[in-house]
C-alpha positions as a Python dict, from the first residue, in 0.01 Angstrom:
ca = {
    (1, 'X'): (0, 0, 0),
    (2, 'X'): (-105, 68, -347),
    (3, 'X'): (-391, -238, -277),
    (4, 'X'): (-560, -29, 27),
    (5, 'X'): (-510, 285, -193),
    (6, 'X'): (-739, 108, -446),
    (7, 'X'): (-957, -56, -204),
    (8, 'X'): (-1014, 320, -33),
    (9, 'X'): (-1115, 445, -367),
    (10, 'X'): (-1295, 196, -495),
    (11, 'X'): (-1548, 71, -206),
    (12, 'X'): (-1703, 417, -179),
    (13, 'X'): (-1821, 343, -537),
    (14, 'X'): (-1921, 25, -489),
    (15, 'X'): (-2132, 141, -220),
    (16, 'X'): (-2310, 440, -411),
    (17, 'X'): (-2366, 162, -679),
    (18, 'X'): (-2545, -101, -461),
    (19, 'X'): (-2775, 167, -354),
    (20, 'X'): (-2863, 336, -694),
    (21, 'X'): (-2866, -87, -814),
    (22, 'X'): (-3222, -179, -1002),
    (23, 'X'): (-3369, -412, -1249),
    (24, 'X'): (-3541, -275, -1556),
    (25, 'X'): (-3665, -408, -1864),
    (26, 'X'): (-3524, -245, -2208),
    (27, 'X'): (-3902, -69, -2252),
    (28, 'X'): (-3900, 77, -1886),
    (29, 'X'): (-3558, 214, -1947),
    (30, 'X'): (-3719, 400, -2239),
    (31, 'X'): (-3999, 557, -2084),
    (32, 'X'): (-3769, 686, -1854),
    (33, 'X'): (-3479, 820, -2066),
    (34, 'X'): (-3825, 961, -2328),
    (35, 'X'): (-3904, 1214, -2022),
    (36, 'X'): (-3648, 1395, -2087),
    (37, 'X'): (-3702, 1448, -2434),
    (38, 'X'): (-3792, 1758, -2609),
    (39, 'X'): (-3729, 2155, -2553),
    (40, 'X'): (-3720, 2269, -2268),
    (41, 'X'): (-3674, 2630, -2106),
    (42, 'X'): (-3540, 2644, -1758),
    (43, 'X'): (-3551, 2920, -1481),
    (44, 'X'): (-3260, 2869, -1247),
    (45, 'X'): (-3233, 3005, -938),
    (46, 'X'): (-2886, 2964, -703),
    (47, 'X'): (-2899, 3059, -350),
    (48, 'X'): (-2643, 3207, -140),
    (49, 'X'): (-2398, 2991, -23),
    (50, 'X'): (-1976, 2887, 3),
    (51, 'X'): (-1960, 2925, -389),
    (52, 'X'): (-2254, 3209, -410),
    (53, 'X'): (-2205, 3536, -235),
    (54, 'X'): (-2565, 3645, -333),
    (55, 'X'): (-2848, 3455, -441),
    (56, 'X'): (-2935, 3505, -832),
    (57, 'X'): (-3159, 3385, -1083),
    (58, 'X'): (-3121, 3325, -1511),
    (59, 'X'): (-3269, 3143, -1780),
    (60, 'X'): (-3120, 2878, -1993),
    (61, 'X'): (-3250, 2637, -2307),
    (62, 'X'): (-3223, 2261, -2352),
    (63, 'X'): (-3258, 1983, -2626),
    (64, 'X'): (-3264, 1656, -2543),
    (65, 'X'): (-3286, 1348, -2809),
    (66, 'X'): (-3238, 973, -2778),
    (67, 'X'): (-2934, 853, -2979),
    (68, 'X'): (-2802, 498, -3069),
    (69, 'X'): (-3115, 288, -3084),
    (70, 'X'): (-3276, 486, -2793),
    (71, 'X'): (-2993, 344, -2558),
    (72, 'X'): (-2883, 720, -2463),
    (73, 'X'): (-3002, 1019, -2392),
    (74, 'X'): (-2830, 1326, -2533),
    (75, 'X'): (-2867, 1697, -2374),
    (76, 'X'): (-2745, 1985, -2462),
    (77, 'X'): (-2741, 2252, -2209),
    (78, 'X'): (-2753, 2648, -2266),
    (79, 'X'): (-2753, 2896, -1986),
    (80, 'X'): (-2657, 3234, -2024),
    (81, 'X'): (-2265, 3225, -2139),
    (82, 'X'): (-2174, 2845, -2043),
    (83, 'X'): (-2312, 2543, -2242),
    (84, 'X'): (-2279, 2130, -2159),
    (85, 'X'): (-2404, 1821, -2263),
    (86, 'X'): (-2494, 1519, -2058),
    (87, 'X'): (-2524, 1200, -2219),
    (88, 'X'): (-2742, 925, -2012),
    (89, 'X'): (-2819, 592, -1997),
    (90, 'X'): (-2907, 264, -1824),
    (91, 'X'): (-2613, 24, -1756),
    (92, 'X'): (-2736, -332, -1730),
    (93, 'X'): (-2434, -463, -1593),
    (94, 'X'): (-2458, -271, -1258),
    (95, 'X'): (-2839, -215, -1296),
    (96, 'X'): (-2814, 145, -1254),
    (97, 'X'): (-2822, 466, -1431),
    (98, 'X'): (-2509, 668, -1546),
    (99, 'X'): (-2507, 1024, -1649),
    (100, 'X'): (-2192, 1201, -1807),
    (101, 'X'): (-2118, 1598, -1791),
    (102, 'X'): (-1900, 1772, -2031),
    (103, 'X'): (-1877, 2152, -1984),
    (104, 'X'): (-1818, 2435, -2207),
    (105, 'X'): (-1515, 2517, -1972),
    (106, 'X'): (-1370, 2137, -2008),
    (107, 'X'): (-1450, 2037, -1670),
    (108, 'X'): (-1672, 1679, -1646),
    (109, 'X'): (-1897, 1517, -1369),
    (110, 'X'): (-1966, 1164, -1339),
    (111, 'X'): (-2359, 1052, -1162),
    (112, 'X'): (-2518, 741, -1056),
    (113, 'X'): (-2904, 774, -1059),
    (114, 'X'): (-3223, 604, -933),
    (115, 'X'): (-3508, 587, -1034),
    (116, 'X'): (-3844, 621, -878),
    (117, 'X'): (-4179, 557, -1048),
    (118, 'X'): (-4388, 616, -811),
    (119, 'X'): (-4268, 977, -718),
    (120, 'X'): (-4156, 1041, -1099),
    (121, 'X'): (-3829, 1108, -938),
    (122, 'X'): (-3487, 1079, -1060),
    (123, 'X'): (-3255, 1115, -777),
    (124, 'X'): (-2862, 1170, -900),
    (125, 'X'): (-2565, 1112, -658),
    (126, 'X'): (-2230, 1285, -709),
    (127, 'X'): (-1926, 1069, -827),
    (128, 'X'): (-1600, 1217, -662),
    (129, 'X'): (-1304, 1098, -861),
    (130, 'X'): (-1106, 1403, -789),
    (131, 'X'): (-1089, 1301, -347),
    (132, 'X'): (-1211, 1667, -283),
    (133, 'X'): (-1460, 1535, -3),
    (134, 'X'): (-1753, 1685, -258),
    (135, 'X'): (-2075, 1540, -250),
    (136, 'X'): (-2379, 1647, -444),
    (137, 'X'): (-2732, 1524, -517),
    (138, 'X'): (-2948, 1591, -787),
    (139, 'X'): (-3357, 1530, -731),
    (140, 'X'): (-3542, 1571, -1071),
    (141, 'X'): (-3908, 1517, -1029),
    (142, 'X'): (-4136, 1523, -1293),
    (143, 'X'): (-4500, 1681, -1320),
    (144, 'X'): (-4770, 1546, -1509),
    (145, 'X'): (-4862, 1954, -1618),
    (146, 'X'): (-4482, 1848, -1820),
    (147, 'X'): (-4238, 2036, -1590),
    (148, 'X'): (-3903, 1917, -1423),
    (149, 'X'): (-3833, 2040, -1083),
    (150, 'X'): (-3487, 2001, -1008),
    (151, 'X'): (-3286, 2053, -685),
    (152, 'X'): (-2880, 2011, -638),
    (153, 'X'): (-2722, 2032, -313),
    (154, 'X'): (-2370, 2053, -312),
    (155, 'X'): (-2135, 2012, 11),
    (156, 'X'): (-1787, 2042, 100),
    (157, 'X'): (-1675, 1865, 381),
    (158, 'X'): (-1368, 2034, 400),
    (159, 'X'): (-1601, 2390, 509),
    (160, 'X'): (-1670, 2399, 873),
    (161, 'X'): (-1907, 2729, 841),
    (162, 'X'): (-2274, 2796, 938),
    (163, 'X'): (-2361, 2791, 543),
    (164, 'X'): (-2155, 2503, 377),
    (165, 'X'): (-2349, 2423, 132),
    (166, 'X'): (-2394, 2494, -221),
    (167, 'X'): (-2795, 2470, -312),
    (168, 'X'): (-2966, 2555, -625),
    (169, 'X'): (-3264, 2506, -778),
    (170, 'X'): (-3453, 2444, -1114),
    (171, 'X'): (-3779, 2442, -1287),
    (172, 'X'): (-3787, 2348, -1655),
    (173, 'X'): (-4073, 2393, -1817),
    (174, 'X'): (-4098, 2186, -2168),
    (175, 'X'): (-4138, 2421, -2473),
    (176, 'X'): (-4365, 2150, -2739),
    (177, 'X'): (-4209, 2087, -3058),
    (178, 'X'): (-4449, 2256, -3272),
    (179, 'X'): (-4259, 2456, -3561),
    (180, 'X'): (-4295, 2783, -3422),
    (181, 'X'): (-4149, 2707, -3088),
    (182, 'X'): (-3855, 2486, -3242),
    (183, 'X'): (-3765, 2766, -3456),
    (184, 'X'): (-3716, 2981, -3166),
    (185, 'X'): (-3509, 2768, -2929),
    (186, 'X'): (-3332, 2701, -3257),
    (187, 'X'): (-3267, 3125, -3252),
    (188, 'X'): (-3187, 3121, -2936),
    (189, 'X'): (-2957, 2856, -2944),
    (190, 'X'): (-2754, 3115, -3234),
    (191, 'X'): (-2783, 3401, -3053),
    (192, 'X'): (-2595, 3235, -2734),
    (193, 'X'): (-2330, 3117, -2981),
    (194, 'X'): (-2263, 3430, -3126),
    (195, 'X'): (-2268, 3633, -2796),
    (196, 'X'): (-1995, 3355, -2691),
    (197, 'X'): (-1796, 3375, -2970),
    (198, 'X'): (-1785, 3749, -2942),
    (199, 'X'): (-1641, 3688, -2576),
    (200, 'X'): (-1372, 3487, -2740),
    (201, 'X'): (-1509, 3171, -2583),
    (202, 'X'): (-1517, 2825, -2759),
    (203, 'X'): (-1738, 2524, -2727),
    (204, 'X'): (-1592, 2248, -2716),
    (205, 'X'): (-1864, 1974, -2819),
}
């Protein structure tokens, strides 16, 4: 029993990894993961849905460097009064991209990406470790005016209603690290920490 347990668990994976599977060299894994670099500033917009009575928009701040010999990607997140960081990479075991989550709140996703260099399109799938029957599917496309479009679409297979899904989109627009511009995300970044720490909330990076 335990075997088909495993097996039931397990080949779901396997399958998402076959299809997010592909070869790259060391120097086309970093002029992917280098895309990502920089400030950015994002407008976010979520639209009604299961998990969103009303449709809203807000504004958040990134950072994202390479780390460990340019083998990862680190982000850190800001919107409004919740913060994350992602860390990504390319695993050349399973030929594939992985992408770690790790909220302000303590909660953490797990993604397989692809990517496409024709489109400029990273496309993320949702790892479900938790057997909640979510899936979810992040498409980042990149612009050559340097802006990231993103879409997620969440689902819940367990909703059987006319609007079961949970979509919300992104546009990130870089901010260029000249001095002026760092010093202000830099600002911003202190002002969200304090207004969280006033709310008696911790970060937990």
């Amino acid at each position: 029993m335990k075997k088909i347990i495993f097996l039931l668990i397990v080949y779901p994976l396997f399958i998402t990894s076959n299809l997010c599977a592909q070869n790259l060299s060391k120097n086309e894994v970093f002029d992917v993961l280098s895309k990502w670099e920089g400030n950015w500033r994002s407008i976010i917009l979520f639209e009604e849905s299961v998990w969103v009575k009303e449709s809203f928009e807000t504004r958040g701040i990134s950072e994202s460097n390479l780390i460990l010999s340019n083998n990862y990607l680190e982000m850190n997140v800001f919107n409004e009064n919740e913060a994350s960081k992602h860390i990504i990479r390319y695993d050349q075991n399973s030929k594939q991209f992985n992408r770690w989550e790790f909220k302000s709140d303590g909660g953490t996703n797990f993604w397989i990406g692809k990517w496409n260099h024709i489109n400029e399109t990273m496309t993320w799938n949702y790892v479900d470790f938790t057997n909640n029957e979510i899936t979810a599917e992040i498409t980042e496309s990149f612009t050559s005016d340097g802006e990231i479009n993103v879409t997620v679409v969440m689902k819940n297979k367990n909703v059987f209603t006319e609007v079961e899904k949970n979509c919300f989109h992104f546009e990130l627009k870089n901010i260029r690290q000249e001095k002026n511009h760092f010093t202000k995300v830099q600002k911003l970044e202190k002002l969200f920490l304090s207004i969280v720490e006033i709310k008696g909330k911790k970060l937990g990076f």
